[in-house]
CSV table of C-alpha atoms and ligand atoms in Angstrom, one decimal:
chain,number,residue,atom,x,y,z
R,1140,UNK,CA,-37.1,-15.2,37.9
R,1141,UNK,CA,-40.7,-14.0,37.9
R,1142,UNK,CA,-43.1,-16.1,39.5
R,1143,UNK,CA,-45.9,-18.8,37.7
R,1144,UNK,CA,-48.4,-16.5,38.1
R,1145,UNK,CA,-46.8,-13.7,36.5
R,1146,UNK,CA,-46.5,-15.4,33.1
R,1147,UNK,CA,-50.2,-15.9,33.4
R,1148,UNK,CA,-50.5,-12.2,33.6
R,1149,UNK,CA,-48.0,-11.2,30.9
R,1150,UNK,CA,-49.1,-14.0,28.8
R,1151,UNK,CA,-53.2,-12.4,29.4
R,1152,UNK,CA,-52.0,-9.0,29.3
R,1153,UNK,CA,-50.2,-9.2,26.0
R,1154,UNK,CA,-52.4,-11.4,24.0
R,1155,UNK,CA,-54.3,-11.0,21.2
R,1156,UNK,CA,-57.4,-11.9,22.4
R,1157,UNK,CA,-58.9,-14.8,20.2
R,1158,UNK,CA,-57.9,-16.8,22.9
R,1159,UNK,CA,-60.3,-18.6,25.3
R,1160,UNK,CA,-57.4,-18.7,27.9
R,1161,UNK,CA,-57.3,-21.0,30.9
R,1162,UNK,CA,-55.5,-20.2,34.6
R,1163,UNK,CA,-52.6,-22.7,34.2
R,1164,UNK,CA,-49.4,-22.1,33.0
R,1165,UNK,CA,-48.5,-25.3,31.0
R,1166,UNK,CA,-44.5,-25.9,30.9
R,1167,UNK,CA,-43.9,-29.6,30.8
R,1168,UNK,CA,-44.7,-32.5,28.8
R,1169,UNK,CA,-44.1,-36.5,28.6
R,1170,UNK,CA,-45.9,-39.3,26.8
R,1171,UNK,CA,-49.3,-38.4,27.5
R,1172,UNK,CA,-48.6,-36.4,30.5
R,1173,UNK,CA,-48.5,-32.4,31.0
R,1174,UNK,CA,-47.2,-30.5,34.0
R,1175,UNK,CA,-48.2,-27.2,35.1
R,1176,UNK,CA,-45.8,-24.4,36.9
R,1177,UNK,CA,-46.7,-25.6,40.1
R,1178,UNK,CA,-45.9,-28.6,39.3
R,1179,UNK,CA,-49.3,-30.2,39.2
R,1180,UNK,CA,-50.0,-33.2,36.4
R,1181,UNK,CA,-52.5,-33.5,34.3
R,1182,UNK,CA,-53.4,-36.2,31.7
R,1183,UNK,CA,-53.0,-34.7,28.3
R,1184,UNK,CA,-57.1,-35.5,25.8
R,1185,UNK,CA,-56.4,-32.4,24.6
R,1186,UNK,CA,-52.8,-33.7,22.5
R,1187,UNK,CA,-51.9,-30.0,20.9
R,1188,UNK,CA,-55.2,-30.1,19.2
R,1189,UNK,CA,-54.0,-33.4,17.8
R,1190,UNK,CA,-50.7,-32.4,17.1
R,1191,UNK,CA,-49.0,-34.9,19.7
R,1192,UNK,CA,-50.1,-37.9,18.3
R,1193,UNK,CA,-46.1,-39.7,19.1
R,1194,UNK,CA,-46.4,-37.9,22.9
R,1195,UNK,CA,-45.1,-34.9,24.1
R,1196,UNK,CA,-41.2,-34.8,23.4
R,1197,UNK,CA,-41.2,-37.8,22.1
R,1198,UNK,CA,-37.4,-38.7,22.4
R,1199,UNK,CA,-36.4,-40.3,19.0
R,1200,UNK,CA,-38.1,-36.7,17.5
R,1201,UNK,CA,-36.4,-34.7,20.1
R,1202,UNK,CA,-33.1,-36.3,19.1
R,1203,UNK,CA,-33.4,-35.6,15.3
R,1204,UNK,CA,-34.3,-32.3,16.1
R,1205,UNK,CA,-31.5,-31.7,18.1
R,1206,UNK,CA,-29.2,-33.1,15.8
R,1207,UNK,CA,-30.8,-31.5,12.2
R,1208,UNK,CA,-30.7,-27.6,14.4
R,1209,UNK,CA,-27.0,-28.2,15.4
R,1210,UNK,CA,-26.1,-29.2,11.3
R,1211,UNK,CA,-28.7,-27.0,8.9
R,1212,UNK,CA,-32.0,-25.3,9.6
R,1213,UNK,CA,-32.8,-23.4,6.9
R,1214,UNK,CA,-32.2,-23.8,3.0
R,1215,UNK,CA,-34.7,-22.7,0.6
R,1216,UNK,CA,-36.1,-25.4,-1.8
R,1217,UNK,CA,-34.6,-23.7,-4.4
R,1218,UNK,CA,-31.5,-25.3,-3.1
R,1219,UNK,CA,-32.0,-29.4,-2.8
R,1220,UNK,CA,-31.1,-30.3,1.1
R,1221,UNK,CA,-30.8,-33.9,2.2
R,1222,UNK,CA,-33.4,-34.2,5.3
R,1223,UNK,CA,-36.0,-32.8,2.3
R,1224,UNK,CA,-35.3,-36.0,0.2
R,1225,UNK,CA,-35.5,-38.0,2.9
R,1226,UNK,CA,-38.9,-36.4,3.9
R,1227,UNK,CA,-40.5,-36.4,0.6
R,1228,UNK,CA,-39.2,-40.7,0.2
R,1229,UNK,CA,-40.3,-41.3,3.7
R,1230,UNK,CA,-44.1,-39.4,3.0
R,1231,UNK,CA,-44.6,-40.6,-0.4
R,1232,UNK,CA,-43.5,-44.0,0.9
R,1233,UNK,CA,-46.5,-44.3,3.0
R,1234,UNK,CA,-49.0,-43.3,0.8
R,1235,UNK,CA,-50.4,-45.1,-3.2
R,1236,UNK,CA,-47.9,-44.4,-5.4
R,1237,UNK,CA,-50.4,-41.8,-7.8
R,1238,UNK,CA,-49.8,-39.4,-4.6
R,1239,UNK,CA,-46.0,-39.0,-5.6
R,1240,UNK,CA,-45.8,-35.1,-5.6
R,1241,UNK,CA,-45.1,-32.8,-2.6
R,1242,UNK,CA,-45.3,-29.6,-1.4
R,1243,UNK,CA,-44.1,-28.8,2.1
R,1244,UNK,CA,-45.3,-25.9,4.1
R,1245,UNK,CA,-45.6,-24.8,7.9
R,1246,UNK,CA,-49.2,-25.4,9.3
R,1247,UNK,CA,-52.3,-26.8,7.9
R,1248,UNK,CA,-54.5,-23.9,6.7
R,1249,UNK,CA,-51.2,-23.4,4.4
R,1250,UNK,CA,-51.4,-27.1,3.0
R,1251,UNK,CA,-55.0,-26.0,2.7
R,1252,UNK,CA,-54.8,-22.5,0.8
R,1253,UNK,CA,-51.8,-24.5,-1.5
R,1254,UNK,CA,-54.3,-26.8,-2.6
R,1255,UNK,CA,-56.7,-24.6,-3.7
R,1256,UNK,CA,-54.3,-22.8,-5.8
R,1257,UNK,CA,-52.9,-25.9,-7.1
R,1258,UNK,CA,-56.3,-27.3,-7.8
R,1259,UNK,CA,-57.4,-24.0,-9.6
R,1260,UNK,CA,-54.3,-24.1,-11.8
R,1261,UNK,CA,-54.9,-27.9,-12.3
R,1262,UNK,CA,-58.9,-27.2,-13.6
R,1263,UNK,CA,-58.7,-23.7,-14.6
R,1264,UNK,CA,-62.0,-23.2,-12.3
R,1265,UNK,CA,-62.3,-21.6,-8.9
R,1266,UNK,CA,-65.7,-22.8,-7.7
R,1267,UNK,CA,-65.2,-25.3,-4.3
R,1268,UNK,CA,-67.8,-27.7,-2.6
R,1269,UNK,CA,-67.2,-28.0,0.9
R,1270,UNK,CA,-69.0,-29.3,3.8
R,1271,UNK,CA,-71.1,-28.1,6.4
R,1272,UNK,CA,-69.4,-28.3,9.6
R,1273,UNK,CA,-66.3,-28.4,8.0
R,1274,UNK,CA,-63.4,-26.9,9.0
R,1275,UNK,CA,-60.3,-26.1,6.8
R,1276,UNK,CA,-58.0,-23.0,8.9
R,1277,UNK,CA,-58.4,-19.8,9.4
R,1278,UNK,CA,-56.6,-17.9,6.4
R,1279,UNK,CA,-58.5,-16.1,3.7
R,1280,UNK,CA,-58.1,-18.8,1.2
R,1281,UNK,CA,-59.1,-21.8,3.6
R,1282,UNK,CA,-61.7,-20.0,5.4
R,1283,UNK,CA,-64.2,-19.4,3.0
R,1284,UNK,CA,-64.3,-23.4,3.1
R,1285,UNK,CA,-65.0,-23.1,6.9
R,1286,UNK,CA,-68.4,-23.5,7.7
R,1287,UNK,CA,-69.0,-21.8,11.2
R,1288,UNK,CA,-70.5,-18.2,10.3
R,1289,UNK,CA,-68.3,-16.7,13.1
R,1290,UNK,CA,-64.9,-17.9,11.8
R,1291,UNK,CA,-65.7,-17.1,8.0
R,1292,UNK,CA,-68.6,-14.5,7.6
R,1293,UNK,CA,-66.7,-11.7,8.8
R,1294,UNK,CA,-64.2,-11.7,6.6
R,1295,UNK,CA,-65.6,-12.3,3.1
R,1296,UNK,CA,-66.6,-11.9,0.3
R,1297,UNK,CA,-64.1,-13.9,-1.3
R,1298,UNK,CA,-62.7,-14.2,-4.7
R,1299,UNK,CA,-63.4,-18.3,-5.0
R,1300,UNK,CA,-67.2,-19.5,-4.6
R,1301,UNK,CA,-67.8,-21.8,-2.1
R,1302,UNK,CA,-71.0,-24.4,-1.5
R,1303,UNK,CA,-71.5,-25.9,1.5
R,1304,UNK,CA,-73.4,-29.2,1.3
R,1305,UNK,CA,-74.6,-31.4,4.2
R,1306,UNK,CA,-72.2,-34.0,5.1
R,1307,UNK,CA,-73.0,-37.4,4.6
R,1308,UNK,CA,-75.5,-36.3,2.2
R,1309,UNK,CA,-75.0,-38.1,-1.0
R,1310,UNK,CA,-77.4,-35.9,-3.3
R,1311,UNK,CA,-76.8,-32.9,-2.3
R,1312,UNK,CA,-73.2,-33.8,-3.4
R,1313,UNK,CA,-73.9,-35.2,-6.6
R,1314,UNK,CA,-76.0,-31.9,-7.1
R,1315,UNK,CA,-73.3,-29.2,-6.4
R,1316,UNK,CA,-70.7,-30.9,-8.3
R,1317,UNK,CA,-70.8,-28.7,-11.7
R,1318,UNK,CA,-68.8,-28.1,-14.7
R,1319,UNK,CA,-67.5,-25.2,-12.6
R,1320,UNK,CA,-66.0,-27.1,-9.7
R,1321,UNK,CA,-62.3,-27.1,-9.3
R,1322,UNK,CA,-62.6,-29.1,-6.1
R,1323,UNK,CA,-64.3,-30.8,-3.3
R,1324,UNK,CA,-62.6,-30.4,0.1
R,1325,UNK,CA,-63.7,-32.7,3.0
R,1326,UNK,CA,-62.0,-34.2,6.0
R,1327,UNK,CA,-62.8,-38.0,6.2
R,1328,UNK,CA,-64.2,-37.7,10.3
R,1329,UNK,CA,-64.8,-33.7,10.8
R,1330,UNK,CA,-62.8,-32.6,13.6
R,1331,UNK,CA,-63.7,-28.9,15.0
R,1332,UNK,CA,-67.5,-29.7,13.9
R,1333,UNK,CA,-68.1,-32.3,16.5
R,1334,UNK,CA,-66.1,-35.3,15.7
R,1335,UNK,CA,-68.6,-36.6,12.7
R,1336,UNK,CA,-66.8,-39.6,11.0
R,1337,UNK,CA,-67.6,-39.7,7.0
R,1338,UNK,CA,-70.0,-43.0,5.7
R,1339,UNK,CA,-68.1,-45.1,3.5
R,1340,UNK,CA,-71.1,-44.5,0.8
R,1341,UNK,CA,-70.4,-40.3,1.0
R,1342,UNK,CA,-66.3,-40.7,0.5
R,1343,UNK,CA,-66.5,-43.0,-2.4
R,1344,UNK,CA,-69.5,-41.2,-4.2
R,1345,UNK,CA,-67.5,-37.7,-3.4
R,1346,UNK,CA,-64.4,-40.4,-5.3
R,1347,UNK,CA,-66.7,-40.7,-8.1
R,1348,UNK,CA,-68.5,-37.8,-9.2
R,1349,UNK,CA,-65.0,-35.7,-8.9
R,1350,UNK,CA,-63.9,-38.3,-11.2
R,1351,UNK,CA,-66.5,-38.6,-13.6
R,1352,UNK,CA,-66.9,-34.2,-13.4
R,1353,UNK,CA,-63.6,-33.7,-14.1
R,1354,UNK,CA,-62.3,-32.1,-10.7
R,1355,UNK,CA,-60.2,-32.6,-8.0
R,1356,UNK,CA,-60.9,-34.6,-4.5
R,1357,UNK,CA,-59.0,-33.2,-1.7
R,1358,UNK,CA,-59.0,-34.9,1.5
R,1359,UNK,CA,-58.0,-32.7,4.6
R,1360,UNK,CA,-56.0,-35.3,6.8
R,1361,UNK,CA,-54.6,-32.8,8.6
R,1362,UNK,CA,-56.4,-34.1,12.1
R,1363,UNK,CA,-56.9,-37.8,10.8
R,1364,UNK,CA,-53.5,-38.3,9.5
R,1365,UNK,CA,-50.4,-39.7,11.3
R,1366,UNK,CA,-52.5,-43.0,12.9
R,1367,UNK,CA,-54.8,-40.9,14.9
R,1368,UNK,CA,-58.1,-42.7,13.2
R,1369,UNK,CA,-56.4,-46.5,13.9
R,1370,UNK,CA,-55.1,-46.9,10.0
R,1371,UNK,CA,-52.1,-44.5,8.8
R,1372,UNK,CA,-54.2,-42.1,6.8
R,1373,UNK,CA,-58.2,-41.8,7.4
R,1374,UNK,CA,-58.8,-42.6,4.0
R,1375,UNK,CA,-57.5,-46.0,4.3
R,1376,UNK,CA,-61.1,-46.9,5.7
R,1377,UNK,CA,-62.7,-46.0,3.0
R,1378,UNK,CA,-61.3,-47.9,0.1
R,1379,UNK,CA,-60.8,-44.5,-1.8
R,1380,UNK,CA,-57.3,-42.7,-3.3
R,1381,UNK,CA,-57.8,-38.5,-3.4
R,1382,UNK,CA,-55.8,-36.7,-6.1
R,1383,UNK,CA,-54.8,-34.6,-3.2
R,1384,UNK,CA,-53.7,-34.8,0.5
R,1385,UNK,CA,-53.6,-32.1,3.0
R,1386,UNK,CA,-51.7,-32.7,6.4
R,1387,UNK,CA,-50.3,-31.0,9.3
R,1388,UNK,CA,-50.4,-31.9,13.3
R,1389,UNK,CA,-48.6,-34.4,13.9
R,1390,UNK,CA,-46.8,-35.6,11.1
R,1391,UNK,CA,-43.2,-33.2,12.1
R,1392,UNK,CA,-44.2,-35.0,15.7
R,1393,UNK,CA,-44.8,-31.8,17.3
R,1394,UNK,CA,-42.8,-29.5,14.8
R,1395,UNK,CA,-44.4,-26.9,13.1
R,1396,UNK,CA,-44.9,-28.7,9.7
R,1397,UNK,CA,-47.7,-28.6,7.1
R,1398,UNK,CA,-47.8,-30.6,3.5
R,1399,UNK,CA,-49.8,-30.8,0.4
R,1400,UNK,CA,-49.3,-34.1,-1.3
R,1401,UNK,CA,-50.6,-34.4,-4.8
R,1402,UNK,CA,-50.7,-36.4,-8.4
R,1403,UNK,CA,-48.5,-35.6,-10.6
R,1404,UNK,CA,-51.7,-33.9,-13.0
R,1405,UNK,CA,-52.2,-32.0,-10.5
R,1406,UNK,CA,-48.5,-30.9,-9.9
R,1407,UNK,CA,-47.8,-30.7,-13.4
R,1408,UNK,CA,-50.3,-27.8,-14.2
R,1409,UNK,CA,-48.4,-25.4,-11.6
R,1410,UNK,CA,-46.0,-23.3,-13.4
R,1411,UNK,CA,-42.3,-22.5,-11.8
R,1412,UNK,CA,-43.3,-19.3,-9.3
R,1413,UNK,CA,-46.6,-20.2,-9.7
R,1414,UNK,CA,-46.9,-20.6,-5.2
R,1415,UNK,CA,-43.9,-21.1,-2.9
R,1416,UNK,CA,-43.0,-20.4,0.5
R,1417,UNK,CA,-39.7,-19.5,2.6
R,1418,UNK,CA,-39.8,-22.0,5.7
R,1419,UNK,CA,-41.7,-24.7,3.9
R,1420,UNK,CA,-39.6,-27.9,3.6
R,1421,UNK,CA,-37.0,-26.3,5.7
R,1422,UNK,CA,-34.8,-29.2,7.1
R,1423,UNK,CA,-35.7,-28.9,11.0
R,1424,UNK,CA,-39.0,-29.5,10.1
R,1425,UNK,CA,-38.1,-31.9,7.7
R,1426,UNK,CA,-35.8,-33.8,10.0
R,1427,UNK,CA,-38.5,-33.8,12.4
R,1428,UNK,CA,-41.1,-34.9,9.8
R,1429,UNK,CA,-38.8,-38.0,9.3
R,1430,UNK,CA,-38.5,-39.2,12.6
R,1431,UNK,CA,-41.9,-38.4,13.1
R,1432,UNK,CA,-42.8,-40.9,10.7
R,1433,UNK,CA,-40.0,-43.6,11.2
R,1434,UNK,CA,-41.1,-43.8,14.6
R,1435,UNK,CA,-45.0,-44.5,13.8
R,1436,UNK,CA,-43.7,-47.0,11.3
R,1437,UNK,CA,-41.6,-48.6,14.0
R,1438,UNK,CA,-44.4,-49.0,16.4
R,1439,UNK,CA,-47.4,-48.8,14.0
R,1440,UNK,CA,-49.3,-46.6,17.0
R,1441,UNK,CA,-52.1,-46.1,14.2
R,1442,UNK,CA,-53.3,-50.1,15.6
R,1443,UNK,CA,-52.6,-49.0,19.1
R,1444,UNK,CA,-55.6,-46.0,17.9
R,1445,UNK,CA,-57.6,-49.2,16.5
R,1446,UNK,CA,-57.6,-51.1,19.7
R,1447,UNK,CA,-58.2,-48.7,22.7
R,1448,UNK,CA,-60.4,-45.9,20.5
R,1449,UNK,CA,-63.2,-48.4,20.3
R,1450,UNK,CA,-62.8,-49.8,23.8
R,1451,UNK,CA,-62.8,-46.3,25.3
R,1452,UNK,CA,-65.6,-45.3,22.9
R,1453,UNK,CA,-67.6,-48.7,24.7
R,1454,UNK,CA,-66.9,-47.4,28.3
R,1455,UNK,CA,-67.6,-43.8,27.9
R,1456,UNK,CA,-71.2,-45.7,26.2
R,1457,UNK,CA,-71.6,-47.5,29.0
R,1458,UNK,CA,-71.5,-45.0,31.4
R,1459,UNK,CA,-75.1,-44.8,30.3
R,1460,UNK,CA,-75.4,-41.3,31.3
R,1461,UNK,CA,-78.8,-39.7,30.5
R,1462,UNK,CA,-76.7,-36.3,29.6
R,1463,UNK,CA,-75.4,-38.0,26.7
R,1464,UNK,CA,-76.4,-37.9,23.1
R,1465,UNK,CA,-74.0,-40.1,21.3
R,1466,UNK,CA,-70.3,-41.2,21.4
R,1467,UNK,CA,-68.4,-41.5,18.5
R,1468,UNK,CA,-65.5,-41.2,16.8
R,1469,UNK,CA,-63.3,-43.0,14.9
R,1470,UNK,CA,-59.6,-44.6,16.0
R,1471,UNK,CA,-58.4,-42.0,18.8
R,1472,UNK,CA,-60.4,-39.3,17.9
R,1473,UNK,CA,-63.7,-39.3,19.9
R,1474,UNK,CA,-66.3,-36.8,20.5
R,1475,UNK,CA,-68.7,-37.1,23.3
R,1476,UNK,CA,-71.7,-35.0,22.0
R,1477,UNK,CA,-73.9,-33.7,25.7
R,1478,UNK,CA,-77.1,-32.6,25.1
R,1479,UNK,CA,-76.1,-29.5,26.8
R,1480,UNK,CA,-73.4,-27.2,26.6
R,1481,UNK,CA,-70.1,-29.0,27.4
R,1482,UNK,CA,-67.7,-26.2,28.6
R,1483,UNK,CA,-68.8,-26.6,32.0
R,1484,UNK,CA,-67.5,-30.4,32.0
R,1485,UNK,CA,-64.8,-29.8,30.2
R,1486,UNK,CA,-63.5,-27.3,33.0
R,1487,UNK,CA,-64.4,-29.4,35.4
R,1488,UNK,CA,-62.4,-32.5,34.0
R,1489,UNK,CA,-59.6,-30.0,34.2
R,1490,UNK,CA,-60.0,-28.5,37.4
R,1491,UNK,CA,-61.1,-31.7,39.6
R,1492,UNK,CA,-59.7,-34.2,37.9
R,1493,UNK,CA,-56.5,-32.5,35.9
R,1494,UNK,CA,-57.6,-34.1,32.5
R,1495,UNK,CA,-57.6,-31.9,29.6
R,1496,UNK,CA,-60.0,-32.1,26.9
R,1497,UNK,CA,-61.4,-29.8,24.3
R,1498,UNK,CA,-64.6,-28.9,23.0
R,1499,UNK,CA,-65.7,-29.6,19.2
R,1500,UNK,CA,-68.6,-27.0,19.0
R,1501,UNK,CA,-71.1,-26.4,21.6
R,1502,UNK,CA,-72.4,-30.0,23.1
R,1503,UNK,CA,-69.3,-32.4,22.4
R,1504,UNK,CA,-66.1,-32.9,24.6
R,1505,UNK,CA,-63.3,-33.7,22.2
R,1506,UNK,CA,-60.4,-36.6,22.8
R,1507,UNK,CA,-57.2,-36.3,21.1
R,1508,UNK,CA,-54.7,-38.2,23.2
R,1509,UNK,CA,-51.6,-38.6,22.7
R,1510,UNK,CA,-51.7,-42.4,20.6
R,1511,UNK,CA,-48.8,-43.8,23.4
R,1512,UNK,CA,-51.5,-43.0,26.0
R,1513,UNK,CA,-51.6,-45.8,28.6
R,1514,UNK,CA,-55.1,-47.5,28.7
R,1515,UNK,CA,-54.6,-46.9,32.9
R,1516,UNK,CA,-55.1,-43.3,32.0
R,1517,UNK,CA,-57.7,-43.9,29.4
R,1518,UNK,CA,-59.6,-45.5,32.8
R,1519,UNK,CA,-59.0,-42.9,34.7
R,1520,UNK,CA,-60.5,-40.5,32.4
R,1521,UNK,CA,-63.4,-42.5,32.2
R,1522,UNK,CA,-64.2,-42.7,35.5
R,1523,UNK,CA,-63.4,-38.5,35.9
R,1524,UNK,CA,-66.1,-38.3,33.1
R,1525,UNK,CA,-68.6,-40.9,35.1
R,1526,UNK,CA,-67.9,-38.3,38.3
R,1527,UNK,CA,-68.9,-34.7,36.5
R,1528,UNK,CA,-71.8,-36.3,34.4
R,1529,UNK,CA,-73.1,-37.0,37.7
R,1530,UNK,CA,-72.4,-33.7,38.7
R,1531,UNK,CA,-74.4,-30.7,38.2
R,1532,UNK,CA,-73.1,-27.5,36.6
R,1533,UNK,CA,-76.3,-25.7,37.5
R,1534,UNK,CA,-75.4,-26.0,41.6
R,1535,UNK,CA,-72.1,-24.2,40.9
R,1536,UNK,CA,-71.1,-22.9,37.2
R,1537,UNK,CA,-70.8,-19.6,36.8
R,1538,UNK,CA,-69.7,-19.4,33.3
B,339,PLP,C1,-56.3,-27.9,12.5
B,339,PLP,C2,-56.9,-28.1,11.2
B,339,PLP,C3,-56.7,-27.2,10.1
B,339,PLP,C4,-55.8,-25.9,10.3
B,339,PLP,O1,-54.5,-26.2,10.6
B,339,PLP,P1,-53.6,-25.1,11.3
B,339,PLP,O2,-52.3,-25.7,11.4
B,339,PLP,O3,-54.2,-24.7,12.5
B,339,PLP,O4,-53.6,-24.0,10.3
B,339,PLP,C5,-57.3,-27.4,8.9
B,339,PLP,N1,-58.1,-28.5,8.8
B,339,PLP,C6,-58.3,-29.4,9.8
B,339,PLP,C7,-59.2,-30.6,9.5
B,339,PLP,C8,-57.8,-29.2,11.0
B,339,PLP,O5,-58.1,-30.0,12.0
C-alpha cells in the first residue's frame, strides 16, 4: 500500500499539466459530502463541476450501475439495446414533444461538436454566433465557440466562423444573425464566465430571429440541466423551446454521459454515417442516465434548487461585505463575483473551513452543490464565507 501522500506525488508527477492541482487526495464521496485520504471532510460547492447534481454515489444510480455492468456494457447503436430505449423514452419524456430526436455521446464538448455538425447539415451554412463569455468545451469544433482567448486563440484558425456578441445584448444579436448563420449557441445562465443568468428578453429574441432567419437555436444545458437552475431544464424560465439541446453533467448522475437532443428537421438532414460514435449510448451510461433521471423525477430536487438557491443567494447578500460586487445566480448555481481576485478565498474556504468551491473567471467563487445538499451545510458555508471576507489575503497569501 503506498501512502496518501504518494498518490499526490504520482498523480503531480505524471500529469499532464493543465491542471491547477490542489494538495488533497480526494477518495470518498456521500450526499454532499467529500472525504480526503486522511480522512478529513469537507462540504462538497464544488459538485464535479456540476456533475453531482443527485449527490455523490447516489445509491438508486449506484444500484443501476451495478446491475447494467454485471448484464451488458457495451453494444454499438448499430445494434438496438434495451437500457438505450429506455433512455431515449425517459429524456424525450421530460422535454416538449418537437425535441423527440436523440443523439447520445460521452461528455459535453461532444454533444457540443454533434450539434454543430448536425446544425451545418440541417442549414447547409457553417457560420455560428456565440456569446462572449461563453463557454462550449475544449475540442476543436466547440472551442472556436469559447470565448476566453487563452482556451481558444491558440488553437485556431478554424474551418467554421464564429461571432461573439455581448450577452444580454439584444442588437448586437439581431445584427450578427445573417443569411449565413447555421446556428446560435448560448447557455441560458453562463457557467465558466461568471455565473451570468440570461434576461428573459435576450432568450426569446435569440427564439425569434433564429426563427424568422432560418437557423437553428441551440441551447447548451449542459451545466443548467438536470434541476440545477430550480426548473428541469433552464430553459423552462424563459418561456422558449430550442430546436436543439445540448447536455452532459449530471444527467448519467455522475456517469460519463453526454447528449444532443434535437427536432426531427434537424435530425432528418443527417445522412446514415454522416457522425457517430463508439461509447455514445452505450448501456452503462444509459442505465445510469435512467436512474439518474427517475430519481430527479421521484424527488423533483429541481424545486429543492428553487427554494434554498434564492435563500442562500439572500444570506451570502446580506453578509454585506464591502469585497463584494454582486451575487447571483440562478436555482443552485451561484456566483459570488469579488471585486478582487477570488482564488485566495476560495483556498481559504478549502483549507480553514474544508468547503470546496470553484472559481468562474477571475473575481467570482462558483457554487454547484450537490441539489440534496442540507440547508445546515448551506449555513455553514455561509458563515465560512462571512469569516475569509473578513479576512485578509494580503496579511498572508502567497499565491
Ligand atoms: C462543462 C461544460 C461544457 C463541456 O463539457 P465537458 O463534458 O467538459 O466536455 C460545455 N458547455 C458548458 C456550458 C459546460 O458547463
Amino acid at each position: 500500500m503506498q501512502t496518501a501522500l504518494n498518490w499526490l506525488e504520482v498523480e503531480k508527477a505524471h500529469d499532464s499539466g493543465v491542471y491547477n492541482k490542489h494538495d488533497v487526495v480526494i477518495v470518498r464521496g456521500e450526499g454532499a459530502r467529500v472525504w480526503d485520504s486522511e480522512g478529513n471532510e469537507y462540504i462538497d460547492c464544488v459538485g464535479g463541476y456540476g456533475v453531482a447534481n443527485l449527490g455523490h454515489s447516489n445509491p438508486f444510480v449506484v444500484e443501476a450501475v451495478q446491475r447494467q455492468a454485471a448484464t451488458l456494457m457495451v453494444m454499438p447503436q448499430t445494434l438496438p439495446n434495451d437500457k438505450r430505449a429506455e433512455f431515449y423514452a425517459a429524456i424525450t419524456g421530460i422535454l416538449p414533444p418537437s425535441l423527440r430526436r436523440v443523439f447520445p455521446c460521452n461528455s459535453g464538448t461532444e454533444a457540443n461538436e454533434a450539434a454543430l455538425k448536425f446544425a451545418m447539415m440541417a442549414t447547409g451554412k457553417r457560420k455560428f454566433v456565440a456569446a462572449m463569455r461563453g463557454f462550449s468545451g475544449r475540442t476543436l469544433g466547440a472551442v472556436a465557440l469559447s470565448y476566453e482567448p487563452k482556451y481558444r486563440e491558440p488553437f485556431g484558425p478554424y474551418g467554421h466562423e464564429v461571432v461573439f456578441i455581448p450577452y444580454n445584448d439584444v442588437e448586437a444579436l439581431k445584427n450578427a444573425v445573417d443569411e449565413n448563420t447555421a446556428a446560435v449557441f448560448l447557455e441560458p445562465v453562463q457557467g465558466e464566465g461568471g455565473v451570468r443568468p440570461a434576461t428573459a428578453e435576450f432568450l426569446q429574441a435569440a427564439r425569434q430571429v433564429t426563427s424568422e432567419r432560418g437557423c437553428l437555436l441551440v441551447l447548451d444545458e449542459i451545466q443548467t440541466g438536470m434541476g440545477r437552475t430550480g426548473k428541469r431544464w433552464a430553459f423552462e424560465h424563459f418561456g422558449i423551446v430550442p430546436d436543439i439541446i445540448t447536455m452532459a453533467k449530471a444527467l448519467g448522475g455522475g456517469v460519463p454521459i453526454g447528449c444532443m437532443v434535437m427536432t426531427d428537421a434537424v435530425a432528418d438532414k443527417m445522412p446514415k454515417g454522416g457522425h457517430g460514435t463508439t461509447f455514445g449510448g452505450n448501456p452503462l451510461a444509459m442505465a445510469a442516465g435512467v436512474a439518474a433521471i427517475r430519481y430527479l423525477e421521484h424527488t423533483r430536487l429541481w424545486e429543492r434548487a428553487a427554494e434554498l438557491g434564492p435563500w442562500f443567494m439572500e444570506q451570502l447578500r446580506s453578509l454585506g461585505s464591502p469585497k463584494v460586487r454582486e451575487v447571483r445566480g440562478l436555482g443552485l448555481m451561484i456566483g459570488m463575483e469579488l471585486k478582487e481576485k477570488s482564488a485566495p478565498y476560495i483556498a481559504r474556504l478549502e483549507r480553514e473551513h474544508r468547503i470546496l468551491t470553484l472559481q468562474a473567471g477571475p473575481t467570482v467563487i462558483r457554487f454547484l452543490p450537490p441539489l440534496v445538499i442540507e440547508k445546515s451545510d448551506l449555513e455553514r458555508v455561509v458563515e465560512a464565507v462571512r469569516e475569509v471576507l473578513a479576512w485578509d489575503p494580503k496579511a498572508e497569501w502567497v499565491g
